[in-house]
Amino acid sequence: MTGATPVCAPAARRIGVYGGAFDPPHRAHRVLAEAALRQLALDTLLILPTGQAWHKARPLTDARHRLAMCRLAFADLPGVVVDGREIARDGPTYTVDTLAELRAEHPGAVLFVVMGADQWLAFRTWRRWDDILRWATVAVANRPLAEGGAPLPDLAQVGLPFVALDLPPTDLSATAVRDQWRQGCRPPGASDATPAPDVAALVPPAVARYISDHRLYAATLGPAA
């Protein structure tokens, strides 16, 4: 009599959560998404544009535009899903609430929260950060906190567990993209808000077209559509 063939349990799904304002999503965001998918062996990476950001002092670009730009920037990456739940949620957006929802939707899944150095250094200010660490592994991509060749910050100073994502450091930020876009746009009275080619290269081509079509960061040309 032969023994029964053991049945191997399916591997737990590995789901990454990458949230942010994405105002706009730029090339460094995409590079980080690609690195997270590959280095964390993710089955799915959720891109979650922030709704009402509790930590942002400035008003964000309308959520419908940021969601549309995320779809243009990331949707062609295998395994990426652009998820609008945080935009649809009433009140301030908290990562811990998203993780609680995902735990209920995907029992047994292995969760990862993907972020940059600036978010990690402020992590102890996040709502219920201890629950985030109990429910998920935090994966951090280091980058300078200022432009112009600033040194990389010491991520270990937070004193909490994390895994480091290996990717080339960059000081590209959404703030810099918005500022350069405004500076690179045509002057008042021009027919559109087409930026200089070097400015458009900071974001994926489809995102550059969307920004121009909707005049999102051309302050002198009137409100966005």
CSV table of C-alpha atoms in Angstrom, one decimal:
chain,number,residue,atom,x,y,z
A,1,MET,CA,0.0,0.0,0.0
A,2,THR,CA,1.5,3.3,-1.0
A,3,GLY,CA,1.1,6.4,1.0
A,4,ALA,CA,-1.0,9.3,-0.2
A,5,THR,CA,0.8,12.0,-2.1
A,6,PRO,CA,1.1,15.1,0.1
A,7,VAL,CA,-0.7,18.1,-1.1
A,8,CYS,CA,1.3,21.3,-0.8
A,9,ALA,CA,-0.6,24.3,0.4
A,10,PRO,CA,-0.6,27.2,-2.1
A,11,ALA,CA,1.9,30.0,-1.3
A,12,ALA,CA,0.4,33.0,0.4
A,13,ARG,CA,-0.2,35.9,-1.9
A,14,ARG,CA,2.3,38.7,-1.6
A,15,ILE,CA,0.6,42.1,-1.8
A,16,GLY,CA,2.3,45.5,-1.8
A,17,VAL,CA,0.7,48.8,-0.8
A,18,TYR,CA,2.3,51.9,-2.4
A,19,GLY,CA,0.4,55.0,-1.4
A,20,GLY,CA,1.1,58.7,-1.9
A,21,ALA,CA,-0.3,61.9,-3.3
A,22,PHE,CA,1.1,61.2,-6.8
A,23,ASP,CA,0.7,64.9,-7.6
A,24,PRO,CA,1.9,64.0,-10.2
A,25,PRO,CA,3.3,60.5,-10.5
A,26,HIS,CA,6.8,60.8,-11.9
A,27,ARG,CA,9.6,58.6,-13.2
A,28,ALA,CA,11.0,58.0,-9.8
A,29,HIS,CA,7.7,56.7,-8.6
A,30,ARG,CA,7.6,54.2,-11.5
A,31,VAL,CA,11.2,53.1,-10.8
A,32,LEU,CA,10.3,52.4,-7.2
A,33,ALA,CA,7.2,50.4,-8.2
A,34,GLU,CA,9.3,48.3,-10.6
A,35,ALA,CA,11.8,47.7,-7.9
A,36,ALA,CA,9.2,46.7,-5.3
A,37,LEU,CA,7.5,44.2,-7.7
A,38,ARG,CA,10.8,42.6,-8.5
A,39,GLN,CA,12.7,42.6,-5.2
A,40,LEU,CA,9.7,41.8,-3.0
A,41,ALA,CA,8.4,39.1,-5.4
A,42,LEU,CA,5.0,40.7,-5.2
A,43,ASP,CA,1.9,39.1,-6.8
A,44,THR,CA,0.2,42.4,-6.8
A,45,LEU,CA,1.3,46.0,-6.1
A,46,LEU,CA,-1.6,48.4,-5.2
A,47,ILE,CA,-1.0,52.0,-6.2
A,48,LEU,CA,-3.2,54.1,-3.8
A,49,PRO,CA,-3.5,57.8,-4.5
A,50,THR,CA,-4.2,59.6,-1.2
A,51,GLY,CA,-7.6,61.0,-0.5
A,52,GLN,CA,-7.6,63.6,2.2
A,53,ALA,CA,-4.0,63.6,3.2
A,54,TRP,CA,-3.7,64.2,7.0
A,55,HIS,CA,0.0,65.2,6.7
A,56,LYS,CA,-0.2,67.5,3.7
A,57,ALA,CA,-0.4,71.3,4.5
A,58,ARG,CA,-1.1,72.2,0.8
A,59,PRO,CA,-4.3,71.3,-1.1
A,60,LEU,CA,-3.8,68.5,-3.5
A,61,THR,CA,-4.8,68.4,-7.2
A,62,ASP,CA,-8.3,67.1,-7.6
A,63,ALA,CA,-8.4,63.4,-6.9
A,64,ARG,CA,-9.9,62.5,-10.3
A,65,HIS,CA,-6.8,63.9,-12.0
A,66,ARG,CA,-4.4,62.1,-9.7
A,67,LEU,CA,-6.2,58.8,-10.1
A,68,ALA,CA,-6.2,59.2,-13.9
A,69,MET,CA,-2.5,60.1,-14.0
A,70,CYS,CA,-1.7,57.0,-11.8
A,71,ARG,CA,-3.5,54.8,-14.3
A,72,LEU,CA,-1.5,56.3,-17.1
A,73,ALA,CA,1.8,56.0,-15.2
A,74,PHE,CA,1.5,52.5,-13.8
A,75,ALA,CA,-1.3,50.4,-15.4
A,76,ASP,CA,1.0,48.8,-18.0
A,77,LEU,CA,3.2,47.2,-15.3
A,78,PRO,CA,2.3,43.6,-14.8
A,79,GLY,CA,1.0,43.0,-11.3
A,80,VAL,CA,0.1,46.6,-10.7
A,81,VAL,CA,-3.5,47.6,-9.8
A,82,VAL,CA,-4.4,51.3,-9.4
A,83,ASP,CA,-6.8,51.3,-6.4
A,84,GLY,CA,-9.1,54.3,-5.7
A,85,ARG,CA,-10.3,53.2,-2.2
A,86,GLU,CA,-8.5,55.9,-0.3
A,87,ILE,CA,-9.9,58.6,-2.6
A,88,ALA,CA,-13.4,57.2,-2.1
A,89,ARG,CA,-13.0,57.0,1.7
A,90,ASP,CA,-14.5,59.9,3.8
A,91,GLY,CA,-12.2,61.8,6.1
A,92,PRO,CA,-8.4,61.7,6.4
A,93,THR,CA,-6.6,58.8,4.7
A,94,TYR,CA,-4.7,56.4,6.9
A,95,THR,CA,-2.6,53.5,5.7
A,96,VAL,CA,-3.6,51.4,8.7
A,97,ASP,CA,-7.2,51.5,7.6
A,98,THR,CA,-6.3,50.3,4.1
A,99,LEU,CA,-4.3,47.4,5.7
A,100,ALA,CA,-7.2,46.5,7.8
A,101,GLU,CA,-9.4,46.3,4.7
A,102,LEU,CA,-6.9,44.2,2.8
A,103,ARG,CA,-6.5,41.8,5.7
A,104,ALA,CA,-10.2,41.1,5.6
A,105,GLU,CA,-10.3,40.9,1.8
A,106,HIS,CA,-7.2,38.6,1.5
A,107,PRO,CA,-6.9,36.4,4.6
A,108,GLY,CA,-3.4,35.0,4.9
A,109,ALA,CA,-1.8,37.3,2.4
A,110,VAL,CA,1.7,38.6,3.1
A,111,LEU,CA,1.5,42.4,3.1
A,112,PHE,CA,4.2,45.0,2.3
A,113,VAL,CA,4.0,48.8,2.7
A,114,VAL,CA,6.3,50.5,0.2
A,115,MET,CA,7.5,54.0,0.9
A,116,GLY,CA,10.4,56.5,0.4
A,117,ALA,CA,12.9,57.7,3.0
A,118,ASP,CA,11.0,60.9,3.8
A,119,GLN,CA,7.9,58.8,4.8
A,120,TRP,CA,10.0,56.3,6.8
A,121,LEU,CA,11.7,59.0,8.8
A,122,ALA,CA,8.3,60.3,9.8
A,123,PHE,CA,6.8,56.9,10.4
A,124,ARG,CA,6.4,57.2,14.1
A,125,THR,CA,3.9,60.0,13.5
A,126,TRP,CA,1.7,57.7,11.5
A,127,ARG,CA,-1.6,56.6,13.0
A,128,ARG,CA,-1.2,53.2,14.7
A,129,TRP,CA,2.2,52.7,13.2
A,130,ASP,CA,2.7,49.7,15.6
A,131,ASP,CA,-0.3,48.0,14.0
A,132,ILE,CA,1.2,48.6,10.5
A,133,LEU,CA,4.4,46.9,11.6
A,134,ARG,CA,2.4,43.9,13.0
A,135,TRP,CA,0.4,43.5,9.9
A,136,ALA,CA,2.9,44.3,7.2
A,137,THR,CA,6.6,44.5,6.3
A,138,VAL,CA,7.7,48.1,5.5
A,139,ALA,CA,10.0,48.3,2.4
A,140,VAL,CA,11.9,51.6,2.1
A,141,ALA,CA,13.7,53.1,-0.9
A,142,ASN,CA,16.3,55.5,0.3
A,143,ARG,CA,16.7,58.9,-1.4
A,144,PRO,CA,18.2,62.3,-0.6
A,145,LEU,CA,15.8,64.6,1.3
A,146,ALA,CA,16.9,67.6,-0.7
A,147,GLU,CA,18.0,68.4,-4.3
A,148,GLY,CA,21.5,69.0,-5.4
A,149,GLY,CA,23.5,66.0,-4.2
A,150,ALA,CA,22.4,65.9,-0.6
A,151,PRO,CA,23.6,62.8,1.3
A,152,LEU,CA,21.3,59.8,1.8
A,153,PRO,CA,19.7,59.8,5.2
A,154,ASP,CA,20.3,57.1,7.8
A,155,LEU,CA,17.2,54.9,7.7
A,156,ALA,CA,18.3,53.0,10.8
A,157,GLN,CA,17.8,56.0,13.0
A,158,VAL,CA,14.0,55.3,13.1
A,159,GLY,CA,14.8,52.3,15.3
A,160,LEU,CA,12.1,50.1,13.7
A,161,PRO,CA,12.4,47.1,11.5
A,162,PHE,CA,12.3,47.5,7.7
A,163,VAL,CA,13.7,46.1,4.5
A,164,ALA,CA,15.6,48.2,2.1
A,165,LEU,CA,14.8,48.4,-1.6
A,166,ASP,CA,17.9,48.6,-3.8
A,167,LEU,CA,17.5,51.2,-6.5
A,168,PRO,CA,19.6,54.2,-7.7
A,169,PRO,CA,19.1,57.2,-5.4
A,170,THR,CA,17.3,60.2,-6.9
A,171,ASP,CA,16.3,63.6,-5.6
A,172,LEU,CA,13.4,63.9,-8.1
A,173,SER,CA,10.2,64.8,-6.2
A,174,ALA,CA,6.7,65.7,-7.1
A,175,THR,CA,7.3,69.2,-5.7
A,176,ALA,CA,10.2,69.7,-8.1
A,177,VAL,CA,8.2,68.4,-11.0
A,178,ARG,CA,5.4,70.8,-10.3
A,179,ASP,CA,7.8,73.8,-9.9
A,180,GLN,CA,9.7,72.9,-13.0
A,181,TRP,CA,6.5,72.4,-15.0
A,182,ARG,CA,5.3,75.9,-14.1
A,183,GLN,CA,8.6,77.4,-15.1
A,184,GLY,CA,8.8,75.4,-18.3
A,185,CYS,CA,5.3,76.2,-19.5
A,186,ARG,CA,4.6,78.8,-22.2
A,187,PRO,CA,4.0,82.3,-20.9
A,188,PRO,CA,0.5,83.8,-20.4
A,189,GLY,CA,-1.4,84.2,-23.6
A,190,ALA,CA,0.1,81.1,-25.2
A,191,SER,CA,-2.4,78.6,-26.8
A,192,ASP,CA,-1.6,75.7,-24.4
A,193,ALA,CA,0.4,74.7,-21.4
A,194,THR,CA,2.9,72.5,-23.2
A,195,PRO,CA,6.2,72.4,-21.2
A,196,ALA,CA,9.7,72.4,-22.4
A,197,PRO,CA,10.8,68.9,-23.5
A,198,ASP,CA,13.2,68.4,-20.6
A,199,VAL,CA,10.4,69.1,-18.1
A,200,ALA,CA,8.1,66.7,-19.8
A,201,ALA,CA,10.7,64.0,-19.5
A,202,LEU,CA,10.3,64.0,-15.7
A,203,VAL,CA,7.0,62.1,-16.0
A,204,PRO,CA,5.9,59.2,-18.2
A,205,PRO,CA,4.8,60.5,-21.7
A,206,ALA,CA,1.1,59.7,-21.2
A,207,VAL,CA,1.2,61.7,-17.9
A,208,ALA,CA,2.9,64.6,-19.6
A,209,ARG,CA,0.2,64.7,-22.2
A,210,TYR,CA,-2.5,64.6,-19.5
A,211,ILE,CA,-1.0,67.4,-17.5
A,212,SER,CA,-0.7,69.6,-20.6
A,213,ASP,CA,-4.3,68.7,-21.7
A,214,HIS,CA,-5.7,69.6,-18.3
A,215,ARG,CA,-3.3,72.5,-17.5
A,216,LEU,CA,-2.8,71.0,-14.1
A,217,TYR,CA,0.4,72.9,-13.0
A,218,ALA,CA,0.3,75.9,-15.2
A,219,ALA,CA,-0.8,78.4,-12.6
A,220,THR,CA,-0.7,81.4,-14.9
A,221,LEU,CA,-3.0,79.8,-17.4
A,222,GLY,CA,-6.1,79.5,-15.2
A,223,PRO,CA,-7.6,76.7,-13.2
A,224,ALA,CA,-7.4,73.1,-14.3
A,225,ALA,CA,-10.3,71.6,-16.3
